[in-house]
Amino acid sequence: MSTKAYYPISEIGAGKPGFSKTRSIIEAAFYGNNVVKVDTLKEAYELAKNSPGTVVTDMPVKDGELFGLEKDAKVLLFNDGAVTGRYAAARRIKGEPGVDEAKLDKVVMDAVYETRWKTMYHATCYVGLDPEFMVKAHLLIPEGEENILYNWMINFQYMSDYYNKMYRNSKPVGDGKEPDIYIFSDPQWTPMNHPDVDYSCLSDPLTLCYFDTNQNCAAILGMRYFGEHKKGTLTMAWALANRNGYASCHGGQKEYTLADGSKFVASVYGLSGSGKSTLTHAKHNGKYEIKVLHDDAFIINTETCASVALEPTYFDKTADYPTGCPDNEYLITAQNCSCTLDSEGKLQLVTEDIRNGNGRAIKSKLWSPNRVDKIDSPVNAIFWIMKDPTIPPVVKLKGSALASVMGATLATKTSTAERVAAGTDLNAIRIVPYANPFRTYPLVNDYEKFKKLVEEKNVDCYIVNTGDFMGKKVKPADTLGILETIVEGKAEFKQWGPFEDIEIMDWTLTDNFVPDLSDKDYVAQLKNSMDTRVNAVEGFNTKKGGYDALPDEALAALKKLVAEIETL
């Protein structure tokens, strides 16, 4: 699938696809006489290397010439300042109740005007790595932000000859009516008192991430963290995919080939730090032939159940990759880490979150030697990764409504990848529907797509708890063992107590994780956990004017669980 960049005169005008007010404000900035096109990774690397404040380490980029860099390219380090994570509170979604798009459009108008005094860089990439789904994305960003530009171009697919040809041969998305993605960014932006500009529409006085996803455009203002640009781009690609028959997935997917030649495709969904990357990249001691699609961003065709990766590289935390770790051989860039001189006087990264939480690096596609861009085999199972201490290490969900609503009420904890308000309890359980805080469309769209996968396509659905279960730590060995047992068809599930639609597999690998339903304290905590989900769905039905309301069957499925708990 391809998006639209060029329009016949007859298709240009008010009320036509690609010509909303917000998009017209943003797109015009890309054609200013202060704009410099950056067409290749080599150009972007040189700009980033020479940008003030960049640290050019002595760590070589492994086989950089295979993906558009010079043979002698080095890992570049750039640090952003005090903010080292995503800030969800700054997001404003055009079309949501309570979002004042008239005021926001004027904020962006003024921000665009102020960039006339700056040299602006225009880069273009592809999002989606298969002819079935490829969209073109554009980024405009000021001089001085060359590291964001370079990171963006290596995070997504730069315009190589191979992918240019693939894009030309791909099918137009949305009957040829979906326009290219345009992102205007000015990390140097600060609000200024100008006539007719009212900043009361912002949730944060110094930052804004404004999306018009129906017209594939966004403005990112006052935000230096690269993750805002990565997830901002994915936000629009996911919304575009959602409109065109795909389930948008913030998670990982892999395909197992078993000894008898059969395939098993597993999709895992969780926030940063939940274990989704660990589960996705686990090699299982070589027991299976494995193909990895991606560990963060992909889409599932809800008709064929085939899946497509949206990015070639990996934007990973560096906390678990100490200096000298073999995995660091595949780094291309690093953000918000430190550095020091080794015994040979060579400049090396200092990782492990010593400087700050959420240190990051982009690893090349070569890090995963079994990497693919599309999995044609239909997905077999969905795993909601939760950190809910009342849920055993694994349960299986039977009904499609329950399976989907448990994804919609996915319980987890705040990760260091996020910037949160002072005083936020990072250990508190919170609900993040489908582990995707980047949704810009009504929640029911995801609910119906995942329900369809279970109901019509016979996809199995599980919850895996990667946190702790009633004070007992669920170790990676437990979760990986559970996955292997399911993949090999050896899992023995049985009805869990009074729950008609939940099955359990007793698990005792590293500890006794069998829940005791005669323990009144445990039952009370389990009921509280399910009540939290009931309250969340009731909140979806009322907050933001019911924008995220779910069908009655979703709430009914959760209330049935509560009623069953009350029989204990």
Coordinates of C-alpha atoms in Angstrom, one line a residue:
M1 CA 0.0 0.0 0.0
S2 CA 1.2 3.5 -0.8
T3 CA 0.0 6.9 0.2
K4 CA -0.7 10.0 -2.0
A5 CA 1.8 12.8 -2.6
Y6 CA 0.7 14.3 -5.9
Y7 CA -2.7 15.6 -6.8
P8 CA -4.5 16.5 -10.1
I9 CA -5.8 20.0 -10.0
S10 CA -9.3 18.6 -9.8
E11 CA -8.6 16.9 -6.5
I12 CA -7.2 19.9 -4.8
G13 CA -9.6 22.0 -2.6
A14 CA -11.8 22.4 0.4
G15 CA -13.5 19.3 1.6
K16 CA -11.3 16.9 -0.4
P17 CA -9.0 14.2 1.1
G18 CA -5.7 15.6 2.2
F19 CA -6.9 19.2 2.6
S20 CA -8.0 19.8 6.2
K21 CA -7.2 23.1 7.9
T22 CA -4.5 21.6 10.2
R23 CA -2.8 19.7 7.3
S24 CA -2.8 22.9 5.2
I25 CA -1.0 24.7 8.0
I26 CA 1.6 22.0 8.4
E27 CA 2.3 20.9 4.8
A28 CA 3.0 24.4 3.5
A29 CA 5.9 24.7 5.8
F30 CA 7.7 21.9 4.0
Y31 CA 8.0 24.0 0.8
G32 CA 9.6 27.1 2.3
N33 CA 12.8 28.6 0.9
N34 CA 14.4 27.9 4.2
V35 CA 14.0 24.2 3.8
V36 CA 16.9 21.8 2.9
K37 CA 16.1 18.3 1.8
V38 CA 18.1 15.5 3.4
D39 CA 17.8 12.5 1.0
T40 CA 20.2 9.9 2.3
L41 CA 21.4 8.4 5.6
K42 CA 24.9 9.4 4.7
E43 CA 23.9 13.1 4.7
A44 CA 21.9 12.7 7.9
Y45 CA 24.9 11.0 9.6
E46 CA 27.2 13.9 8.7
L47 CA 24.8 16.5 9.9
A48 CA 24.3 14.6 13.2
K49 CA 28.0 14.0 13.7
N50 CA 28.8 17.7 13.3
S51 CA 25.8 19.0 15.3
P52 CA 26.9 20.8 18.5
G53 CA 26.9 18.6 21.5
T54 CA 27.0 15.2 19.6
V55 CA 29.5 12.7 21.1
V56 CA 31.2 10.7 18.3
T57 CA 32.2 7.5 20.1
D58 CA 34.9 5.1 19.0
M59 CA 32.4 2.3 18.7
P60 CA 32.0 1.3 15.0
V61 CA 28.5 0.8 13.4
K62 CA 28.6 -2.8 12.4
D63 CA 28.2 -3.3 8.7
G64 CA 26.8 0.2 8.3
E65 CA 27.4 0.1 4.6
L66 CA 24.6 -2.6 4.3
F67 CA 22.0 0.0 5.3
G68 CA 23.2 3.2 3.8
L69 CA 26.1 4.4 5.9
E70 CA 29.8 4.7 5.2
K71 CA 32.0 1.8 6.3
D72 CA 33.7 4.0 9.0
A73 CA 30.5 5.3 10.6
K74 CA 30.6 5.5 14.4
V75 CA 27.9 5.2 17.1
L76 CA 26.7 8.7 17.9
L77 CA 25.5 9.7 21.4
F78 CA 23.3 12.7 22.0
N79 CA 21.7 13.7 25.4
D80 CA 18.4 15.6 25.5
G81 CA 18.5 17.3 28.9
A82 CA 16.2 16.8 31.9
V83 CA 13.4 15.0 29.9
T84 CA 14.2 11.5 29.0
G85 CA 10.8 9.9 28.4
R86 CA 7.5 10.3 26.5
Y87 CA 5.0 12.8 27.9
A88 CA 1.4 11.6 27.2
A89 CA -0.1 14.6 28.8
A90 CA 1.1 16.9 26.0
R91 CA -0.9 15.0 23.4
R92 CA -4.0 16.6 21.8
I93 CA -6.0 14.6 19.3
K94 CA -8.2 16.5 16.8
G95 CA -11.7 15.3 16.9
E96 CA -11.7 14.2 20.5
P97 CA -14.3 15.8 22.8
G98 CA -12.8 18.8 24.7
V99 CA -10.0 19.4 22.2
D100 CA -10.1 23.0 20.9
E101 CA -8.8 22.6 17.4
A102 CA -9.4 26.2 16.5
K103 CA -7.0 27.4 19.2
L104 CA -4.5 24.6 18.5
D105 CA -4.4 25.3 14.8
K106 CA -3.4 28.9 15.7
V107 CA -0.7 27.7 18.0
V108 CA 0.7 25.7 15.1
M109 CA 0.3 28.5 12.7
D110 CA 2.4 30.7 15.0
A111 CA 5.0 28.0 15.5
V112 CA 5.4 27.5 11.8
Y113 CA 5.8 31.3 11.3
E114 CA 8.6 31.5 13.9
T115 CA 10.6 28.8 12.0
R116 CA 11.0 31.2 9.1
W117 CA 14.1 32.4 10.8
K118 CA 15.6 28.9 10.9
T119 CA 17.1 26.5 8.5
M120 CA 14.7 23.5 8.4
Y121 CA 15.5 20.0 7.3
H122 CA 13.1 17.8 5.4
A123 CA 13.5 14.0 5.5
T124 CA 11.3 11.3 4.1
C125 CA 11.0 7.6 5.1
Y126 CA 8.7 4.6 4.7
V127 CA 6.6 3.2 7.5
G128 CA 5.7 -0.4 6.8
L129 CA 8.1 -2.9 5.2
D130 CA 6.1 -4.9 2.7
P131 CA 4.1 -4.0 -0.5
E132 CA 1.0 -4.9 1.4
F133 CA 1.4 -1.9 3.7
M134 CA 3.9 0.9 3.0
V135 CA 3.2 4.6 3.7
K136 CA 5.4 7.6 3.1
A137 CA 6.2 9.9 6.0
H138 CA 7.9 13.3 6.0
L139 CA 9.6 15.1 8.9
L140 CA 10.4 18.8 9.1
I141 CA 12.7 19.9 11.9
P142 CA 15.1 22.8 12.6
E143 CA 18.8 23.1 12.3
G144 CA 20.3 22.1 15.6
E145 CA 18.1 19.0 15.9
E146 CA 20.1 16.8 13.5
N147 CA 20.3 13.9 15.9
I148 CA 16.5 13.6 16.0
L149 CA 16.5 13.8 12.2
Y150 CA 19.2 11.0 11.9
N151 CA 17.5 8.8 14.5
W152 CA 14.2 9.2 12.7
M153 CA 15.7 8.1 9.4
I154 CA 17.3 5.0 10.9
N155 CA 14.4 4.1 13.0
F156 CA 12.1 4.0 10.0
Q157 CA 13.0 2.8 6.5
Y158 CA 15.2 5.2 4.6
M159 CA 14.5 5.6 0.9
S160 CA 16.9 3.0 -0.6
D161 CA 16.7 1.8 -4.2
Y162 CA 15.3 -1.5 -3.0
Y163 CA 12.5 0.0 -0.9
N164 CA 11.8 2.8 -3.5
K165 CA 11.1 0.0 -6.0
M166 CA 8.9 -1.9 -3.5
Y167 CA 7.0 1.3 -2.8
R168 CA 6.3 2.0 -6.4
N169 CA 4.9 -1.5 -6.8
S170 CA 2.8 -1.4 -3.7
K171 CA -1.0 -1.0 -3.7
P172 CA -2.4 2.5 -3.0
V173 CA -3.9 2.5 0.5
G174 CA -7.5 3.6 1.0
D175 CA -8.3 3.5 -2.7
G176 CA -5.6 6.0 -3.3
K177 CA -7.1 8.6 -1.0
E178 CA -4.8 8.4 2.0
P179 CA -2.2 11.2 1.9
D180 CA 1.4 11.0 3.0
I181 CA 2.2 11.5 6.6
Y182 CA 3.6 15.0 7.5
I183 CA 5.2 15.9 10.8
F184 CA 6.2 19.4 11.7
S185 CA 8.6 19.5 14.7
D186 CA 10.3 22.3 16.6
P187 CA 11.9 21.1 19.8
Q188 CA 13.2 24.6 20.3
W189 CA 9.7 26.1 20.5
T190 CA 8.5 28.1 23.5
P191 CA 5.2 29.8 23.8
M192 CA 5.2 33.5 23.0
N193 CA 2.6 36.2 23.6
H194 CA 1.3 37.0 20.1
P195 CA -2.0 38.3 19.0
D196 CA -4.8 35.7 18.5
V197 CA -2.7 32.9 20.0
D198 CA -4.4 31.4 23.1
Y199 CA -2.4 28.7 24.9
S200 CA -5.3 27.6 27.2
C201 CA -5.8 24.7 24.8
L202 CA -2.5 23.1 25.9
S203 CA -2.5 20.7 28.8
D204 CA 1.2 21.6 29.5
P205 CA 2.4 25.2 29.2
L206 CA 5.6 24.3 27.4
T207 CA 4.9 21.4 25.1
L208 CA 2.4 20.2 22.5
C209 CA 2.0 17.0 20.5
Y210 CA -1.0 17.7 18.2
F211 CA -2.5 15.1 15.9
D212 CA -4.9 15.3 13.0
T213 CA -4.7 11.6 12.3
N214 CA -7.7 11.5 9.9
Q215 CA -5.5 13.6 7.6
N216 CA -2.1 12.0 8.5
C217 CA -0.4 15.1 10.0
A218 CA 1.0 16.2 13.4
A219 CA 2.9 19.0 15.1
I220 CA 5.4 18.3 17.9
L221 CA 6.4 21.4 19.8
G222 CA 8.9 21.9 22.6
M223 CA 9.8 18.2 22.8
R224 CA 13.4 17.1 22.4
Y225 CA 13.0 13.4 23.2
F226 CA 13.4 11.2 20.1
G227 CA 10.7 8.8 21.4
E228 CA 8.1 11.5 20.8
H229 CA 8.9 11.6 17.1
K230 CA 9.1 7.8 16.8
K231 CA 5.8 7.2 18.5
G232 CA 4.2 10.2 16.9
T233 CA 5.0 8.7 13.5
L234 CA 3.7 5.3 14.6
T235 CA 0.6 6.9 16.0
M236 CA -0.4 8.1 12.6
A237 CA 0.6 4.9 10.8
W238 CA -1.4 2.9 13.3
A239 CA -4.5 5.1 12.8
L240 CA -4.1 4.8 9.0
A241 CA -3.9 1.0 9.3
N242 CA -6.9 0.9 11.6
R243 CA -9.0 2.7 9.0
N244 CA -8.0 0.2 6.4
G245 CA -8.8 -3.2 8.0
Y246 CA -5.7 -3.8 10.2
A247 CA -5.4 -4.4 14.0
S248 CA -2.7 -1.9 15.2
C249 CA -0.3 -3.6 17.5
H250 CA 2.1 -2.2 20.1
G251 CA 3.9 -5.4 20.9
G252 CA 6.1 -8.1 19.4
Q253 CA 5.5 -11.1 17.1
K254 CA 7.4 -14.2 16.2
E255 CA 6.8 -17.4 14.2
Y256 CA 7.9 -20.8 15.6
T257 CA 8.6 -23.7 13.2
L258 CA 8.2 -26.9 15.1
A259 CA 9.9 -30.3 14.4
D260 CA 7.0 -31.5 12.3
G261 CA 7.1 -28.4 10.1
S262 CA 4.0 -26.8 11.6
K263 CA 4.0 -23.1 12.3
F264 CA 2.9 -21.2 15.4
V265 CA 2.6 -17.4 15.4
A266 CA 2.5 -15.7 18.7
S267 CA 1.8 -12.0 19.3
V268 CA 2.6 -10.4 22.7
Y269 CA 1.3 -7.0 23.9
G270 CA 2.8 -4.9 26.6
L271 CA 4.3 -1.6 27.5
S272 CA 8.1 -0.8 27.7
G273 CA 9.6 -2.9 30.5
S274 CA 6.8 -5.5 30.5
G275 CA 9.0 -8.2 28.9
K276 CA 7.6 -8.0 25.3
S277 CA 11.1 -7.6 23.8
T278 CA 12.5 -10.4 25.9
L279 CA 9.7 -12.7 24.9
T280 CA 9.9 -11.7 21.2
H281 CA 13.7 -12.2 20.9
A282 CA 14.1 -15.3 23.1
K283 CA 15.9 -18.0 21.2
H284 CA 14.6 -20.8 23.4
N285 CA 18.0 -22.5 23.4
G286 CA 17.7 -23.3 19.7
K287 CA 14.7 -25.6 20.1
Y288 CA 12.9 -24.1 17.2
E289 CA 13.4 -22.3 14.0
I290 CA 12.3 -18.8 14.8
K291 CA 11.4 -15.7 12.7
V292 CA 11.0 -12.4 14.4
L293 CA 8.7 -9.8 12.9
H294 CA 9.3 -6.9 15.4
D295 CA 9.3 -6.2 19.1
D296 CA 7.4 -2.9 19.2
A297 CA 5.3 -2.0 16.2
F298 CA 3.4 -4.1 13.7
I299 CA -0.1 -4.6 12.2
I300 CA -2.3 -7.6 11.6
N301 CA -4.6 -8.0 8.6
T302 CA -7.9 -9.0 10.1
E303 CA -9.0 -10.9 7.0
T304 CA -5.8 -12.9 6.2
C305 CA -4.3 -12.7 9.8
A306 CA -0.9 -12.0 8.1
S307 CA 1.3 -9.4 9.8
V308 CA 3.6 -6.6 8.7
A309 CA 6.4 -4.9 10.6
L310 CA 6.4 -1.1 10.6
E311 CA 10.1 -0.4 11.4
P312 CA 13.4 -2.0 10.5
T313 CA 15.4 -1.2 13.6
Y314 CA 15.0 -1.5 17.4
F315 CA 14.7 1.4 19.8
D316 CA 15.8 -0.4 23.0
K317 CA 16.5 0.5 26.6
T318 CA 20.2 0.3 27.5
A319 CA 19.6 -0.5 31.2
D320 CA 20.2 -4.2 30.6
Y321 CA 23.1 -3.9 28.2
P322 CA 26.3 -3.0 30.1
T323 CA 29.4 -1.6 28.5
G324 CA 31.1 -4.3 26.5
C325 CA 28.0 -6.4 26.1
P326 CA 28.0 -8.3 22.8
D327 CA 24.6 -6.9 21.9
N328 CA 26.1 -3.4 21.8
E329 CA 28.0 -4.4 18.7
Y330 CA 24.7 -3.6 16.8
L331 CA 24.2 -0.1 18.1
I332 CA 23.8 2.7 15.6
T333 CA 23.0 5.6 18.0
A334 CA 22.5 6.2 21.7
Q335 CA 20.4 8.7 23.6
N336 CA 20.5 9.8 27.2
C337 CA 23.5 7.7 28.2
S338 CA 27.0 8.7 29.4
C339 CA 30.5 7.8 28.0
T340 CA 34.0 7.4 29.2
L341 CA 37.5 6.5 28.0
D342 CA 38.6 2.8 28.2
S343 CA 42.1 1.6 28.9
E344 CA 43.1 2.1 25.3
G345 CA 41.9 5.7 25.3
K346 CA 38.8 4.9 23.2
L347 CA 35.5 6.6 23.9
Q348 CA 32.9 4.0 25.0
L349 CA 29.2 4.3 26.1
V350 CA 28.3 4.1 29.7
T351 CA 24.8 2.5 29.9
E352 CA 22.8 0.7 32.7
D353 CA 20.8 3.9 33.4
I354 CA 23.6 5.4 35.5
R355 CA 23.1 8.9 34.1
N356 CA 19.3 8.8 34.1
G357 CA 16.4 6.4 33.7
N358 CA 15.3 5.2 30.2
G359 CA 18.7 5.4 28.5
R360 CA 18.1 4.4 24.9
A361 CA 19.8 3.1 21.7
I362 CA 18.8 2.2 18.2
K363 CA 20.0 -1.2 17.2
S364 CA 20.3 -2.3 13.6
K365 CA 18.1 -4.9 12.0
L366 CA 21.1 -7.1 12.0
W367 CA 20.8 -7.6 15.7
S368 CA 18.1 -10.2 15.1
P369 CA 19.5 -12.6 12.4
N370 CA 16.2 -14.3 12.0
R371 CA 14.3 -11.0 11.3
V372 CA 11.6 -10.8 8.7
D373 CA 9.4 -7.9 7.5
K374 CA 6.2 -9.9 7.1
I375 CA 4.8 -13.1 8.5
D376 CA 2.3 -14.7 6.1
S377 CA 1.3 -17.5 8.4
P378 CA -1.9 -16.5 10.3
V379 CA -1.5 -15.5 13.9
N380 CA -2.3 -18.3 16.3
A381 CA -2.3 -16.7 19.7
I382 CA -2.5 -13.3 21.4
F383 CA -0.8 -12.8 24.8
W384 CA -1.8 -9.8 26.9
I385 CA 1.2 -9.1 29.1
M386 CA 0.1 -7.7 32.5
K387 CA 1.7 -6.9 35.8
D388 CA -1.4 -7.6 37.9
P389 CA -0.4 -9.4 41.2
T390 CA -3.8 -11.2 41.4
I391 CA -3.5 -13.0 38.0
P392 CA -1.5 -16.3 37.9
P393 CA 1.5 -16.6 35.4
V394 CA -0.9 -17.7 32.7
V395 CA -4.7 -18.0 32.1
K396 CA -6.6 -18.7 28.9
L397 CA -9.6 -16.6 27.9
K398 CA -12.4 -18.4 26.1
G399 CA -15.1 -15.9 25.0
S400 CA -14.3 -13.3 22.3
A401 CA -15.9 -10.5 24.3
L402 CA -13.9 -11.4 27.4
A403 CA -10.7 -11.9 25.4
S404 CA -11.0 -8.4 23.8
V405 CA -12.2 -6.5 26.9
M406 CA -9.3 -7.9 29.0
G407 CA -7.0 -6.4 26.3
A408 CA -8.9 -3.2 26.6
T409 CA -8.3 -3.3 30.4
L410 CA -4.7 -4.4 30.3
A411 CA -3.3 -3.8 33.7
T412 CA 0.4 -2.7 34.0
K413 CA 2.7 -0.3 35.8
T414 CA 4.3 2.9 34.7
S415 CA 7.7 2.5 33.0
T416 CA 10.7 4.7 32.9
A417 CA 10.0 5.3 29.2
E418 CA 7.3 7.7 30.3
R419 CA 7.6 11.2 31.8
V420 CA 4.9 11.5 34.5
A421 CA 3.8 14.1 37.0
A422 CA 5.8 14.5 40.2
G423 CA 4.4 12.2 43.0
T424 CA 3.1 9.5 40.6
D425 CA 3.3 6.1 42.2
L426 CA 5.3 4.1 39.6
N427 CA 4.2 0.8 41.3
A428 CA 0.5 1.5 41.1
I429 CA -1.5 -0.7 38.7
R430 CA -3.0 1.3 35.9
I431 CA -5.1 0.4 32.8
V432 CA -3.6 0.9 29.4
P433 CA -5.9 -0.5 26.7
Y434 CA -4.1 -3.0 24.4
A435 CA -0.8 -1.7 25.8
N436 CA -1.1 1.1 23.3
P437 CA -1.2 4.7 24.8
F438 CA -0.8 6.1 21.3
R439 CA -4.3 5.5 20.0
T440 CA -6.0 8.4 18.3
Y441 CA -9.3 6.8 17.3
P442 CA -12.2 5.4 19.4
L443 CA -11.3 2.4 21.5
V444 CA -14.1 0.4 20.1
N445 CA -12.2 0.1 16.8
D446 CA -9.4 -2.0 18.6
Y447 CA -12.0 -3.9 20.6
E448 CA -13.9 -5.0 17.5
K449 CA -10.7 -6.0 15.6
F450 CA -9.2 -8.1 18.4
K451 CA -12.7 -9.6 19.0
K452 CA -12.9 -10.5 15.4
L453 CA -9.5 -12.3 15.5
V454 CA -10.7 -14.5 18.4
E455 CA -14.3 -15.0 17.2
E456 CA -14.0 -15.4 13.5
K457 CA -10.3 -16.3 13.0
N458 CA -10.0 -18.8 15.9
V459 CA -7.1 -16.9 17.5
D460 CA -6.4 -18.1 21.0
C461 CA -6.1 -15.5 23.7
Y462 CA -4.0 -15.6 27.0
I463 CA -3.0 -13.4 29.8
V464 CA 0.6 -13.8 31.0
N465 CA 1.7 -12.1 34.2
T466 CA 5.4 -11.0 34.0
G467 CA 5.4 -9.2 37.4
D468 CA 4.7 -11.0 40.6
F469 CA 1.8 -13.2 41.7
M470 CA 0.8 -12.5 45.3
G471 CA 4.4 -11.7 46.3
K472 CA 6.0 -14.4 44.3
K473 CA 8.2 -13.1 41.4
V474 CA 7.3 -14.6 38.0
K475 CA 10.7 -15.1 36.4
P476 CA 11.6 -15.0 32.7
A477 CA 12.1 -18.7 32.8
D478 CA 8.5 -19.1 33.9
T479 CA 7.0 -17.0 31.1
L480 CA 9.3 -18.6 28.4
G481 CA 8.4 -22.1 29.7
I482 CA 4.7 -21.2 29.5
L483 CA 5.2 -20.0 25.9
E484 CA 7.0 -23.2 24.9
T485 CA 4.4 -25.4 26.5
I486 CA 1.6 -23.6 24.6
V487 CA 3.5 -23.5 21.3
E488 CA 4.3 -27.3 21.5
G489 CA 0.6 -28.1 22.2
K490 CA 1.5 -29.6 25.6
A491 CA -0.4 -27.1 27.7
E492 CA -3.1 -28.6 29.9
F493 CA -5.7 -26.0 30.7
K494 CA -8.8 -26.5 32.9
Q495 CA -11.6 -24.4 34.1
W496 CA -10.4 -22.0 36.8
G497 CA -12.7 -22.4 39.8
P498 CA -16.1 -20.8 39.1
F499 CA -15.0 -18.9 36.0
E500 CA -16.8 -20.3 33.0
D501 CA -14.7 -18.3 30.5
I502 CA -11.3 -18.6 32.1
E503 CA -9.0 -21.6 32.1
I504 CA -5.8 -22.1 34.1
M505 CA -2.7 -24.1 33.7
D506 CA -1.1 -25.0 37.1
W507 CA 2.5 -23.7 37.0
T508 CA 5.2 -24.6 39.5
L509 CA 8.5 -24.3 37.6
T510 CA 10.3 -21.8 39.9
D511 CA 7.6 -21.5 42.6
N512 CA 4.1 -22.7 43.4
F513 CA 1.9 -20.3 41.5
V514 CA -1.3 -22.2 41.9
P515 CA -3.9 -19.7 43.3
D516 CA -5.7 -20.6 46.5
L517 CA -9.4 -19.7 45.9
S518 CA -10.1 -20.6 49.6
D519 CA -7.8 -17.7 50.7
K520 CA -10.3 -14.9 51.5
D521 CA -7.6 -12.2 51.3
Y522 CA -6.6 -13.4 47.8
V523 CA -10.2 -13.6 46.7
A524 CA -10.8 -10.0 47.9
Q525 CA -7.8 -8.7 46.0
L526 CA -8.9 -10.6 42.9
K527 CA -12.3 -9.1 43.1
N528 CA -10.8 -5.6 43.6
S529 CA -8.7 -6.2 40.4
M530 CA -11.8 -7.1 38.4
D531 CA -13.8 -4.2 39.9
T532 CA -11.0 -1.9 38.7
R533 CA -11.6 -3.2 35.1
V534 CA -15.4 -2.8 35.5
N535 CA -14.8 0.8 36.6
A536 CA -12.4 1.4 33.7
V537 CA -15.0 0.3 31.1
E538 CA -17.7 2.3 32.8
G539 CA -15.3 5.2 32.6
F540 CA -14.8 4.6 28.9
N541 CA -18.5 4.9 28.5
T542 CA -18.8 8.3 30.2
K543 CA -15.5 10.1 29.9
K544 CA -14.7 12.3 26.9
G545 CA -18.4 12.2 26.0
G546 CA -18.3 8.5 25.6
Y547 CA -15.6 8.7 22.8
D548 CA -14.1 5.4 24.0
A549 CA -17.3 3.6 24.9
L550 CA -17.4 -0.1 24.4
P551 CA -20.4 -2.4 23.5
D552 CA -22.5 -3.6 26.4
E553 CA -21.2 -7.1 26.0
A554 CA -17.7 -5.9 27.1
L555 CA -19.0 -4.7 30.5
A556 CA -21.2 -7.7 30.9
A557 CA -18.2 -10.1 30.4
L558 CA -16.4 -8.3 33.3
K559 CA -19.4 -8.2 35.6
K560 CA -19.9 -11.9 35.1
L561 CA -16.4 -12.5 36.4
V562 CA -17.1 -10.3 39.5
A563 CA -20.4 -12.2 40.1
E564 CA -18.5 -15.5 39.8
I565 CA -15.9 -14.3 42.3
E566 CA -18.7 -13.4 44.8
T567 CA -19.7 -17.1 44.9
L568 CA -16.3 -18.0 46.5

